[in-house]
Coordinates of N, CA and C and ligand atoms in Angstrom, one line a residue:
M198 N 72.0 48.9 160.0 CA 73.2 49.7 159.7 C 73.0 50.9 159.5
L199 N 74.3 51.8 159.2 CA 74.6 53.0 158.8 C 73.9 53.5 157.5
S200 N 74.1 54.4 156.7 CA 73.3 54.0 155.5 C 74.4 54.4 154.4
R201 N 75.1 55.4 155.3 CA 76.3 55.6 153.9 C 77.4 55.8 154.2
S202 N 78.7 54.5 153.5 CA 79.8 54.7 153.6 C 80.8 55.7 153.1
P203 N 82.1 56.6 154.4 CA 82.4 57.5 154.4 C 83.6 57.5 153.1
S204 N 84.0 56.0 152.8 CA 85.3 55.3 152.1 C 85.7 56.4 151.1
P205 N 87.3 57.1 151.3 CA 87.5 58.1 149.8 C 87.1 56.8 148.5
E206 N 87.6 58.1 147.7 CA 87.6 56.7 146.2 C 89.0 57.5 146.5
F207 N 89.6 57.2 145.7 CA 91.0 57.4 145.8 C 91.1 58.9 144.8
S208 N 91.9 59.7 145.6 CA 92.5 60.7 144.8 C 93.6 61.1 145.7
P209 N 95.3 61.4 144.9 CA 95.8 61.9 145.1 C 95.7 62.7 146.8
L210 N 94.6 63.7 145.9 CA 94.4 64.9 147.1 C 93.7 64.7 148.5
S211 N 93.2 63.0 148.4 CA 92.2 62.9 149.6 C 93.1 61.9 150.6
I212 N 94.4 61.7 150.7 CA 95.4 60.6 151.0 C 95.4 61.8 152.1
G213 N 95.3 61.5 153.8 CA 94.9 62.1 154.7 C 95.8 61.5 156.1
E214 N 95.1 61.7 157.3 CA 96.2 61.1 158.4 C 95.8 60.1 158.6
D215 N 93.5 60.2 157.8 CA 93.6 58.9 158.3 C 93.4 58.0 157.5
F216 N 94.2 58.1 156.3 CA 94.3 57.0 155.4 C 95.9 57.0 155.0
A217 N 96.2 55.7 154.9 CA 97.0 55.1 155.5 C 98.4 54.6 153.8
A218 N 99.4 55.1 153.4 CA 100.0 55.8 152.3 C 99.2 54.1 150.8
I219 N 100.0 54.5 150.0 CA 99.1 54.0 149.5 C 100.8 52.9 148.5
P220 N 100.2 51.9 147.8 CA 102.1 51.1 147.8 C 102.6 52.0 146.8
T221 N 103.7 52.3 145.8 CA 104.1 52.8 145.1 C 103.7 53.3 143.6
Y222 N 103.0 54.3 143.1 CA 102.5 54.0 141.9 C 103.4 53.8 140.8
K223 N 102.0 52.8 140.4 CA 102.3 52.1 139.3 C 101.3 52.7 137.8
A224 N 102.2 52.5 136.6 CA 101.2 52.9 135.8 C 100.4 51.9 135.7
A225 N 99.4 51.7 135.1 CA 98.2 51.1 134.5 C 98.8 49.6 133.9
S226 N 98.8 48.8 134.6 CA 98.9 47.6 133.0 C 98.7 45.8 133.3
T227 N 99.0 44.8 132.8 CA 98.7 43.7 132.8 C 99.7 42.8 132.9
T228 N 99.9 42.3 134.6 CA 100.6 41.1 135.1 C 100.1 39.8 135.4
S229 N 101.0 38.7 134.8 CA 100.9 37.6 135.1 C 100.9 37.2 136.7
I230 N 100.8 36.5 137.6 CA 100.8 36.2 139.2 C 100.3 34.7 139.7
D231 N 101.7 33.9 139.2 CA 101.7 32.5 139.6 C 101.5 32.5 141.7
F232 N 101.5 33.2 142.5 CA 101.9 33.7 143.9 C 103.0 32.3 143.6
S233 N 103.8 32.6 143.8 CA 105.3 32.0 144.2 C 104.9 30.5 144.0
N234 N 104.3 30.3 142.5 CA 104.4 28.8 141.3 C 103.3 27.7 142.5
L235 N 102.7 29.1 143.0 CA 101.4 27.7 143.8 C 100.1 28.4 142.5
L236 N 100.3 28.4 141.4 CA 98.9 29.3 140.2 C 99.7 28.5 138.8
E237 N 99.1 27.8 138.2 CA 99.6 27.4 137.5 C 98.6 27.4 136.2
P238 N 97.9 27.8 134.9 CA 98.7 29.1 134.8 C 98.5 29.9 135.6
P239 N 99.0 31.1 135.6 CA 98.7 32.2 136.9 C 97.5 32.9 135.9
L240 N 97.3 33.6 137.3 CA 96.6 34.3 137.7 C 96.6 36.0 136.3
Q241 N 95.9 36.6 135.4 CA 96.1 37.9 134.7 C 96.0 39.2 135.4
L242 N 96.2 39.7 135.7 CA 95.8 40.6 136.6 C 96.1 42.5 136.2
H243 N 94.5 42.9 135.5 CA 95.0 44.9 134.9 C 94.6 45.5 136.0
E244 N 95.5 45.9 136.9 CA 96.1 47.3 138.0 C 95.8 48.4 137.0
D245 N 95.0 49.7 137.9 CA 94.5 51.2 136.8 C 94.2 51.5 138.2
L246 N 95.1 52.4 139.2 CA 94.8 53.6 140.6 C 93.6 53.9 140.3
K247 N 93.1 54.6 138.6 CA 92.8 55.7 138.3 C 91.0 54.7 139.2
S248 N 90.8 53.1 139.2 CA 89.3 53.2 139.8 C 89.5 53.3 140.9
G249 N 90.6 53.2 141.5 CA 90.2 53.7 143.4 C 91.8 53.3 144.1
C250 N 91.3 53.3 144.9 CA 93.2 52.5 145.7 C 93.2 51.0 145.8
G251 N 92.0 50.3 145.4 CA 92.0 48.8 145.3 C 92.6 48.3 144.2
G252 N 92.8 49.5 143.4 CA 93.0 49.2 141.7 C 94.4 48.8 141.9
Q253 N 95.7 48.6 142.6 CA 96.5 47.7 143.1 C 96.3 47.6 143.5
L254 N 97.6 45.7 142.8 CA 97.4 44.8 144.3 C 98.1 45.5 145.6
W255 N 97.3 45.1 147.1 CA 98.2 45.7 148.2 C 99.0 44.0 149.4
P256 N 100.0 44.4 149.6 CA 100.7 43.7 149.9 C 99.9 42.4 150.2
A257 N 98.7 43.0 151.8 CA 98.2 41.7 153.0 C 97.1 40.8 151.9
G258 N 97.2 41.2 149.8 CA 96.1 40.8 149.1 C 97.6 39.3 148.6
M259 N 98.4 39.5 148.6 CA 99.1 37.8 147.7 C 99.3 37.1 149.5
V260 N 99.6 37.4 150.1 CA 99.8 36.9 151.6 C 98.5 36.0 151.7
L261 N 97.4 36.7 151.7 CA 95.4 35.6 151.1 C 95.7 34.2 151.1
A262 N 96.2 35.0 150.0 CA 96.1 34.4 148.5 C 96.7 32.8 148.2
K263 N 98.3 33.1 148.4 CA 99.3 32.0 149.0 C 98.6 31.5 150.1
Q264 N 98.1 31.6 151.1 CA 97.1 31.0 152.5 C 96.1 30.1 151.8
M265 N 95.3 30.5 150.8 CA 93.9 29.7 150.1 C 94.9 28.9 149.9
L266 N 95.5 29.5 148.8 CA 96.2 28.0 147.7 C 96.9 27.1 148.2
R267 N 97.7 27.3 149.2 CA 98.1 26.3 149.6 C 98.1 25.6 150.9
Y268 N 96.9 26.2 151.5 CA 96.2 25.6 152.7 C 95.0 24.7 152.9
H269 N 94.1 25.6 151.9 CA 92.4 25.2 151.5 C 91.9 24.8 150.4
K270 N 93.2 25.1 149.0 CA 93.0 24.1 148.0 C 91.6 23.3 147.9
N271 N 92.2 21.9 149.0 CA 91.2 20.6 148.6 C 90.1 20.6 149.7
Y272 N 90.0 21.6 150.3 CA 88.4 22.0 151.2 C 87.2 23.0 150.7
L273 N 87.4 23.4 149.8 CA 86.7 24.8 149.2 C 85.9 24.9 148.1
Q274 N 85.4 23.1 148.0 CA 84.7 22.8 146.7 C 83.2 23.2 146.9
D275 N 82.9 22.9 148.6 CA 81.1 22.9 148.1 C 81.6 24.4 149.2
A276 N 82.3 25.4 149.3 CA 82.7 26.7 149.7 C 81.7 27.5 149.1
R277 N 80.8 28.6 149.9 CA 80.6 29.4 149.3 C 81.3 30.8 149.9
I278 N 82.0 31.1 148.8 CA 82.7 31.9 149.1 C 82.7 33.8 148.5
L279 N 83.2 34.7 149.4 CA 82.9 35.9 148.9 C 84.1 36.8 149.7
E280 N 84.5 37.7 148.8 CA 85.8 38.7 148.9 C 85.5 39.8 149.4
L281 N 85.5 40.4 150.9 CA 85.2 41.6 150.8 C 86.2 42.9 150.2
G282 N 86.3 44.3 150.0 CA 86.5 45.0 149.7 C 88.0 44.6 148.3
A283 N 87.7 44.1 147.3 CA 88.2 42.5 146.6 C 89.3 43.5 145.2
G284 N 89.2 44.6 145.4 CA 89.9 45.9 144.6 C 89.6 45.2 143.4
G285 N 90.9 45.2 142.6 CA 91.1 44.6 141.2 C 90.8 42.4 141.3
G286 N 90.8 42.2 142.1 CA 89.9 40.9 142.2 C 91.2 39.6 143.4
L287 N 92.5 40.3 143.3 CA 93.5 39.2 143.2 C 93.2 37.9 144.2
V288 N 92.3 38.2 145.4 CA 92.3 36.4 146.3 C 90.8 36.1 145.6
G289 N 90.2 36.5 145.5 CA 88.8 35.9 145.2 C 89.4 35.2 143.6
L290 N 89.9 35.8 142.3 CA 90.1 35.4 141.1 C 91.3 33.9 141.4
G291 N 92.3 34.6 142.2 CA 93.4 33.1 142.5 C 93.0 32.8 143.2
V292 N 91.3 32.4 143.8 CA 91.5 31.3 144.8 C 89.9 30.6 143.8
A293 N 89.8 31.1 142.6 CA 88.6 30.9 141.8 C 89.8 30.5 140.4
L294 N 90.6 30.3 140.4 CA 91.8 29.6 138.8 C 92.1 28.7 139.8
G295 N 92.8 28.6 141.1 CA 93.4 27.6 141.8 C 92.3 26.8 142.1
C296 N 91.1 26.5 142.8 CA 90.9 25.6 144.1 C 89.3 25.1 142.8
P297 N 88.9 23.7 143.0 CA 87.4 23.4 142.7 C 86.5 24.1 143.3
V298 N 86.0 25.3 142.9 CA 84.4 25.7 143.9 C 84.1 25.4 142.8
V299 N 82.6 25.0 143.0 CA 81.7 24.5 142.4 C 80.7 25.9 142.6
S300 N 80.4 26.9 144.0 CA 79.6 27.4 143.9 C 80.6 29.3 142.7
P301 N 79.2 29.2 142.5 CA 80.1 31.0 141.9 C 80.7 31.9 143.4
I302 N 82.0 32.8 142.7 CA 82.7 33.7 144.7 C 82.0 34.4 143.8
Y303 N 81.2 35.1 144.7 CA 81.4 36.8 144.7 C 82.6 38.1 145.3
L304 N 82.9 39.0 144.0 CA 83.8 39.6 144.4 C 83.8 41.0 145.0
T305 N 83.3 41.4 145.9 CA 82.5 42.7 146.0 C 83.3 44.1 146.8
D306 N 83.2 45.1 146.2 CA 84.0 46.4 146.5 C 83.1 47.9 146.2
Q307 N 83.1 49.1 146.2 CA 82.5 49.8 145.8 C 82.6 50.6 144.7
E308 N 81.3 50.6 144.1 CA 81.0 51.5 143.2 C 81.7 50.9 141.6
N309 N 82.6 52.2 142.5 CA 83.8 52.2 141.2 C 85.2 51.7 141.2
M310 N 85.4 50.6 142.1 CA 85.7 49.2 141.4 C 85.2 48.1 140.9
L311 N 83.9 49.0 140.1 CA 83.2 47.4 139.8 C 84.0 47.1 138.3
S312 N 84.6 47.9 137.0 CA 84.2 47.7 136.2 C 85.9 47.5 136.2
L313 N 86.4 47.3 137.2 CA 88.4 46.8 136.8 C 87.2 45.6 137.6
M314 N 86.4 44.6 138.4 CA 86.7 43.8 138.7 C 86.5 42.9 137.2
E315 N 85.1 43.6 136.7 CA 84.9 43.4 135.7 C 85.4 42.4 134.7
R316 N 86.7 43.3 134.6 CA 87.9 43.6 133.7 C 88.4 42.3 133.6
N317 N 89.2 42.0 135.0 CA 89.7 41.3 135.6 C 89.4 39.6 135.4
V318 N 87.7 39.5 135.7 CA 87.0 38.1 135.8 C 87.2 37.9 134.4
T319 N 87.0 38.9 133.1 CA 86.6 38.6 131.7 C 88.1 38.2 131.5
L320 N 89.2 38.7 131.3 CA 90.7 38.7 131.3 C 90.8 36.6 132.1
N321 N 90.5 36.5 132.9 CA 90.9 35.3 133.4 C 89.4 34.4 133.3
S322 N 88.5 34.6 132.2 CA 88.2 33.7 131.6 C 87.1 32.6 132.4
L323 N 86.6 33.5 133.7 CA 85.7 33.1 135.2 C 84.5 33.6 135.1
K324 N 83.5 34.2 133.7 CA 82.6 34.8 134.0 C 81.6 34.1 134.4
S325 N 81.7 32.8 133.9 CA 81.2 31.9 134.6 C 81.3 31.7 136.5
R326 N 81.8 31.4 136.9 CA 81.9 31.4 138.4 C 83.1 32.1 139.1
V327 N 83.1 33.8 138.4 CA 83.2 34.7 139.8 C 81.5 35.8 139.1
L328 N 81.3 36.1 140.3 CA 80.3 37.8 139.7 C 80.8 39.0 141.2
P329 N 80.9 39.9 140.1 CA 81.7 40.7 141.2 C 80.2 41.8 141.5
L330 N 80.7 42.6 142.4 CA 79.3 42.6 143.2 C 79.9 44.3 143.8
V331 N 78.3 45.1 144.2 CA 78.4 46.5 145.2 C 78.4 45.9 146.3
L332 N 79.2 46.0 147.3 CA 78.9 45.9 148.7 C 79.6 46.9 149.2
N333 N 78.7 47.9 149.9 CA 79.6 48.6 150.5 C 79.5 48.7 152.0
W334 N 80.7 48.6 152.9 CA 80.8 48.1 154.4 C 79.9 49.3 155.0
G335 N 78.5 48.4 155.9 CA 78.1 49.4 157.2 C 76.1 49.0 156.0
D336 N 76.2 49.3 154.7 CA 75.0 49.2 154.5 C 74.2 47.6 154.4
E337 N 73.4 47.7 154.4 CA 72.1 46.1 153.9 C 73.0 45.7 153.1
L338 N 73.4 44.3 153.3 CA 74.0 42.7 152.6 C 73.1 42.6 151.6
P339 N 73.5 43.5 150.1 CA 72.7 42.9 149.3 C 71.9 41.3 149.1
K340 N 70.6 41.7 148.3 CA 70.2 40.4 148.3 C 70.6 39.3 147.6
E341 N 71.5 39.8 147.0 CA 72.4 38.3 146.6 C 73.8 37.5 147.4
V342 N 73.7 38.2 148.5 CA 75.0 37.9 149.6 C 73.7 37.1 150.6
I343 N 73.0 37.5 150.6 CA 72.3 37.7 151.9 C 71.5 35.5 151.3
E344 N 71.6 35.5 150.2 CA 70.6 34.4 149.5 C 72.2 33.3 149.6
Q345 N 73.1 33.7 149.0 CA 74.2 33.6 149.2 C 74.8 32.5 150.5
K346 N 74.2 32.9 151.2 CA 74.7 32.8 152.7 C 76.7 32.2 152.8
P347 N 77.3 33.6 152.4 CA 78.9 32.3 152.2 C 78.8 32.3 153.4
N348 N 79.9 31.2 153.7 CA 80.1 30.2 154.9 C 82.4 30.7 154.7
V349 N 82.5 31.2 153.5 CA 83.9 31.4 153.1 C 83.8 33.1 153.2
I350 N 84.5 34.1 154.3 CA 84.2 35.3 153.4 C 86.4 35.4 153.7
L351 N 87.0 36.3 152.2 CA 87.8 37.2 152.2 C 87.8 38.5 152.3
A352 N 89.4 38.4 153.1 CA 89.4 39.8 153.3 C 91.1 40.3 153.4
A353 N 90.7 40.9 152.7 CA 92.4 41.2 152.3 C 92.9 43.0 152.4
D354 N 93.4 43.1 153.4 CA 94.1 45.0 153.7 C 93.2 45.5 153.5
C355 N 91.8 45.7 154.6 CA 91.1 45.9 154.4 C 90.7 47.1 155.1
V356 N 91.4 46.8 156.4 CA 92.0 47.9 157.6 C 93.3 49.0 157.2
Y357 N 92.8 50.3 156.3 CA 94.0 51.2 155.9 C 92.9 52.4 155.7
F358 N 92.0 52.6 156.8 CA 91.0 54.1 157.1 C 90.4 54.1 157.5
E359 N 91.0 54.5 158.6 CA 90.4 54.8 160.3 C 88.8 55.1 160.1
P360 N 88.6 55.7 159.4 CA 86.5 55.9 159.3 C 86.0 54.9 159.3
A361 N 86.1 53.9 158.5 CA 85.6 52.6 157.9 C 86.1 51.5 158.9
F362 N 86.8 51.7 159.7 CA 86.6 50.8 161.0 C 85.4 49.8 161.0
P363 N 84.5 50.7 161.8 CA 83.4 50.7 162.3 C 81.9 49.8 161.4
L364 N 82.4 50.5 160.4 CA 81.6 50.2 159.1 C 81.4 48.3 158.8
L365 N 83.3 48.3 158.3 CA 84.0 46.7 158.3 C 83.3 46.1 159.0
L366 N 83.3 46.4 160.8 CA 83.4 45.5 161.6 C 81.7 45.7 161.5
L367 N 80.4 46.2 161.2 CA 79.4 46.1 160.8 C 79.3 44.9 160.4
T368 N 80.1 45.5 159.2 CA 78.9 44.7 157.8 C 80.4 43.4 157.8
L369 N 81.0 42.8 158.8 CA 81.4 41.2 159.2 C 80.6 40.6 159.9
E370 N 80.1 41.5 160.5 CA 79.4 40.7 162.0 C 77.8 40.4 161.3
A371 N 77.7 41.2 160.3 CA 76.2 41.0 159.6 C 76.4 39.4 158.6
L372 N 77.9 39.4 158.6 CA 77.9 38.0 157.2 C 77.8 37.6 158.8
L373 N 78.6 37.4 159.3 CA 78.6 36.0 160.8 C 77.2 35.7 161.4
E374 N 76.5 36.6 161.1 CA 75.0 36.3 161.1 C 74.4 35.9 160.4
L375 N 74.3 35.3 159.0 CA 74.6 34.9 158.0 C 74.7 32.8 158.3
D376 N 75.6 33.1 159.2 CA 75.7 31.2 158.7 C 76.5 31.3 159.8
S377 N 75.9 30.4 160.6 CA 76.8 30.1 162.5 C 77.9 29.9 162.5
E378 N 78.1 29.1 161.5 CA 79.7 28.5 160.4 C 81.0 29.4 159.8
A379 N 80.2 30.4 159.5 CA 81.1 31.3 158.6 C 82.2 31.7 158.9
V380 N 83.3 31.3 158.4 CA 85.4 32.0 158.9 C 85.7 32.9 157.7
I381 N 86.0 34.0 158.3 CA 86.4 34.9 158.0 C 88.0 34.6 157.7
Y382 N 88.7 34.7 157.3 CA 90.2 34.5 156.8 C 90.4 36.9 156.1
F383 N 91.1 36.6 157.4 CA 91.3 37.8 157.8 C 93.0 38.2 157.7
C384 N 93.2 39.4 156.6 CA 94.7 39.5 156.8 C 94.9 40.6 156.4
F385 N 95.6 41.7 156.8 CA 95.7 43.5 157.2 C 97.4 43.3 157.4
K386 N 98.0 44.8 156.8 CA 99.1 45.1 157.5 C 98.6 46.1 158.2
K387 N 99.8 46.1 159.1 CA 100.0 47.2 160.9 C 100.5 48.7 160.1
R388 N 100.1 49.2 160.3 CA 101.0 50.6 159.5 C 100.3 51.9 160.4
R389 N 99.7 52.2 161.1 CA 99.3 53.0 162.9 C 98.6 52.2 164.0
R390 N 98.8 52.7 164.7 CA 98.3 52.5 166.1 C 97.2 52.2 166.2
A391 N 96.3 53.6 165.4 CA 94.7 52.7 165.0 C 94.4 50.9 164.6
D392 N 95.3 50.6 163.8 CA 94.6 49.3 163.0 C 94.9 48.1 164.2
M393 N 95.8 48.2 165.6 CA 95.5 47.7 166.7 C 93.5 47.5 166.8
Q394 N 93.9 49.2 167.3 CA 92.1 48.8 168.4 C 91.5 49.0 167.1
F395 N 91.5 48.6 165.6 CA 90.3 47.5 165.2 C 90.5 46.3 165.2
M396 N 92.1 45.8 165.8 CA 92.2 44.5 165.9 C 91.3 44.6 167.2
K397 N 91.4 45.5 168.4 CA 91.1 45.2 169.9 C 89.3 45.0 169.7
N398 N 89.0 45.9 169.0 CA 87.4 46.0 168.6 C 86.8 44.3 168.2
A399 N 87.8 44.0 167.5 CA 87.5 43.5 166.4 C 87.4 41.6 167.8
R400 N 88.5 42.1 168.3 CA 88.1 40.8 169.4 C 86.9 40.8 170.0
K401 N 86.5 41.7 170.1 CA 85.5 42.0 171.3 C 84.1 41.5 170.6
K402 N 84.8 40.9 169.4 CA 82.6 40.7 168.9 C 83.4 38.9 168.1
F403 N 84.0 39.0 168.0 CA 84.0 37.8 166.5 C 85.5 36.9 168.2
V404 N 85.4 35.1 167.8 CA 86.3 34.2 168.4 C 88.1 35.1 167.2
V405 N 89.2 35.0 167.4 CA 89.5 35.8 166.0 C 91.1 34.9 166.8
E406 N 92.5 34.8 165.5 CA 92.4 33.3 166.1 C 93.6 33.7 164.9
E407 N 95.2 33.6 164.7 CA 95.8 33.3 164.1 C 96.5 32.7 163.6
I408 N 97.0 32.5 162.7 CA 96.9 30.8 161.3 C 97.9 30.4 161.2
E409 N 98.2 29.3 160.7 CA 99.5 29.3 160.7 C 99.4 29.5 159.3
D410 N 101.2 30.0 158.8 CA 101.4 29.8 157.2 C 103.0 29.9 157.3
E411 N 103.5 28.9 156.5 CA 105.1 29.0 156.3 C 105.8 30.0 155.7
D412 N 104.9 31.5 155.3 CA 105.5 32.8 155.3 C 105.3 33.6 156.3
R413 N 105.3 33.1 157.7 CA 104.4 33.4 158.1 C 106.0 34.8 159.0
E414 N 106.9 34.0 159.2 CA 108.1 34.6 160.2 C 108.8 35.7 158.9
T415 N 108.2 35.8 157.5 CA 109.1 36.2 156.6 C 107.8 37.6 156.5
F416 N 106.3 37.5 156.4 CA 105.7 38.5 156.5 C 105.2 39.4 158.0
S417 N 105.3 38.6 159.1 CA 105.5 39.2 159.8 C 107.0 40.7 160.7
K418 N 107.7 39.8 159.9 CA 108.3 41.3 159.9 C 108.2 42.5 158.5
E419 N 106.9 42.5 157.7 CA 106.3 43.8 157.1 C 105.2 44.1 158.0
G420 N 105.1 43.3 158.9 CA 104.0 44.0 159.8 C 102.6 43.4 159.2
L421 N 102.7 42.3 158.8 CA 101.3 42.1 157.9 C 100.8 40.0 159.4
F422 N 99.6 40.1 159.3 CA 99.5 39.4 160.4 C 97.8 38.6 159.2
L423 N 97.4 37.8 159.7 CA 96.8 36.2 159.2 C 95.9 35.8 160.3
Y424 N 94.5 36.4 160.6 CA 93.9 35.9 161.3 C 92.6 35.0 160.7
T425 N 92.0 34.1 161.7 CA 90.6 34.3 160.9 C 89.4 34.6 162.6
F426 N 88.4 35.0 161.9 CA 87.3 36.3 162.3 C 86.4 34.4 161.9
K427 N 85.7 34.3 163.7 CA 84.7 33.3 163.5 C 83.4 34.0 164.6
R428 N 82.1 33.9 164.9 CA 81.0 33.8 165.6 C 81.1 33.3 166.9
K429 N 81.0 34.2 167.9 CA 81.2 33.6 169.2 C 80.2 32.8 169.7
P430 N 80.6 31.7 170.8 CA 79.6 30.9 170.7 C 78.2 31.8 171.3
Ligands
SAM225 C1 93.3 48.5 149.8 S1 92.4 48.2 149.3 C2 93.0 46.9 148.8 C3 92.9 45.0 147.9 C4 92.7 44.0 147.5 N1 91.9 43.6 148.9 C5 94.3 43.1 148.1 O1 94.6 43.1 149.0 O2 94.7 43.9 147.0 C6 91.0 48.4 149.8 C7 90.0 48.5 149.1 O3 88.7 48.5 150.4 C8 87.9 48.9 149.2 N2 87.0 49.6 150.4 C9 87.1 50.7 151.0 N3 86.3 51.3 151.7 C10 85.1 50.5 151.8 C11 84.2 50.1 152.0 N4 83.6 51.4 152.8 N5 82.7 49.2 151.6 C12 83.1 48.4 150.7 N6 85.2 48.3 150.4 C13 85.4 49.0 150.2 C14 88.7 49.6 149.0 O4 87.8 49.6 147.5 C15 89.4 49.0 147.9 O5 89.6 48.5 147.1

């Protein structure tokens, strides 16, 4: 494993050609999100870009959360779920609220996102069911994750900063080594040619399948793709 992750903390000055443009800058605020009526009561999400680019929800997160709530809700009861690059926790928190999952769900991201994840866990009264954790792509997996052996891994909009692509692939690989049956639900928005290079490399390492979704026609027009990654036999 590589020891340091070069992904930048958010700073308007740090946006270079490696970095995809963030969604429109919004002031810090808390909103209710019901994922197109899939979640009642809705998720309360505090967004604040001060913590980093993940401080605001990104388009792939909405697509992935809706996929999980619409199609997987009844199959996740015994799942061991971990979210990578969770930002404020949109997807993992949506799943925790909408699906009867027994084991705690790990929301993971870099150190700078920890306080926002914690704030959103508290805001939704999920302290006993959702655990925020630092997991830097490319680093050794935290011991909590090794013990958890996640078998459902969620990753939304984690393809946006080219120097981090190999680190993300290393972490995805390390996670699939913990459980040969684990499934990664991976949603990303294609912004530059390099993003397809990421997918090309992912196909070399994993079994990659595009998955069905009733919104696919709409989100594919926006350059969004939804896949599962599984360990190669
Ligand atoms: C574009 S945001 C997506 C946030 C959220 N998943 C969503 O869909 O709204 C990407 C997230 O990946 C995290 N990230 C970037 N590089 C990382 C790294 N090397 N290790 C861990 N997380 C990283 C960022 O902090 C950020 O929260």
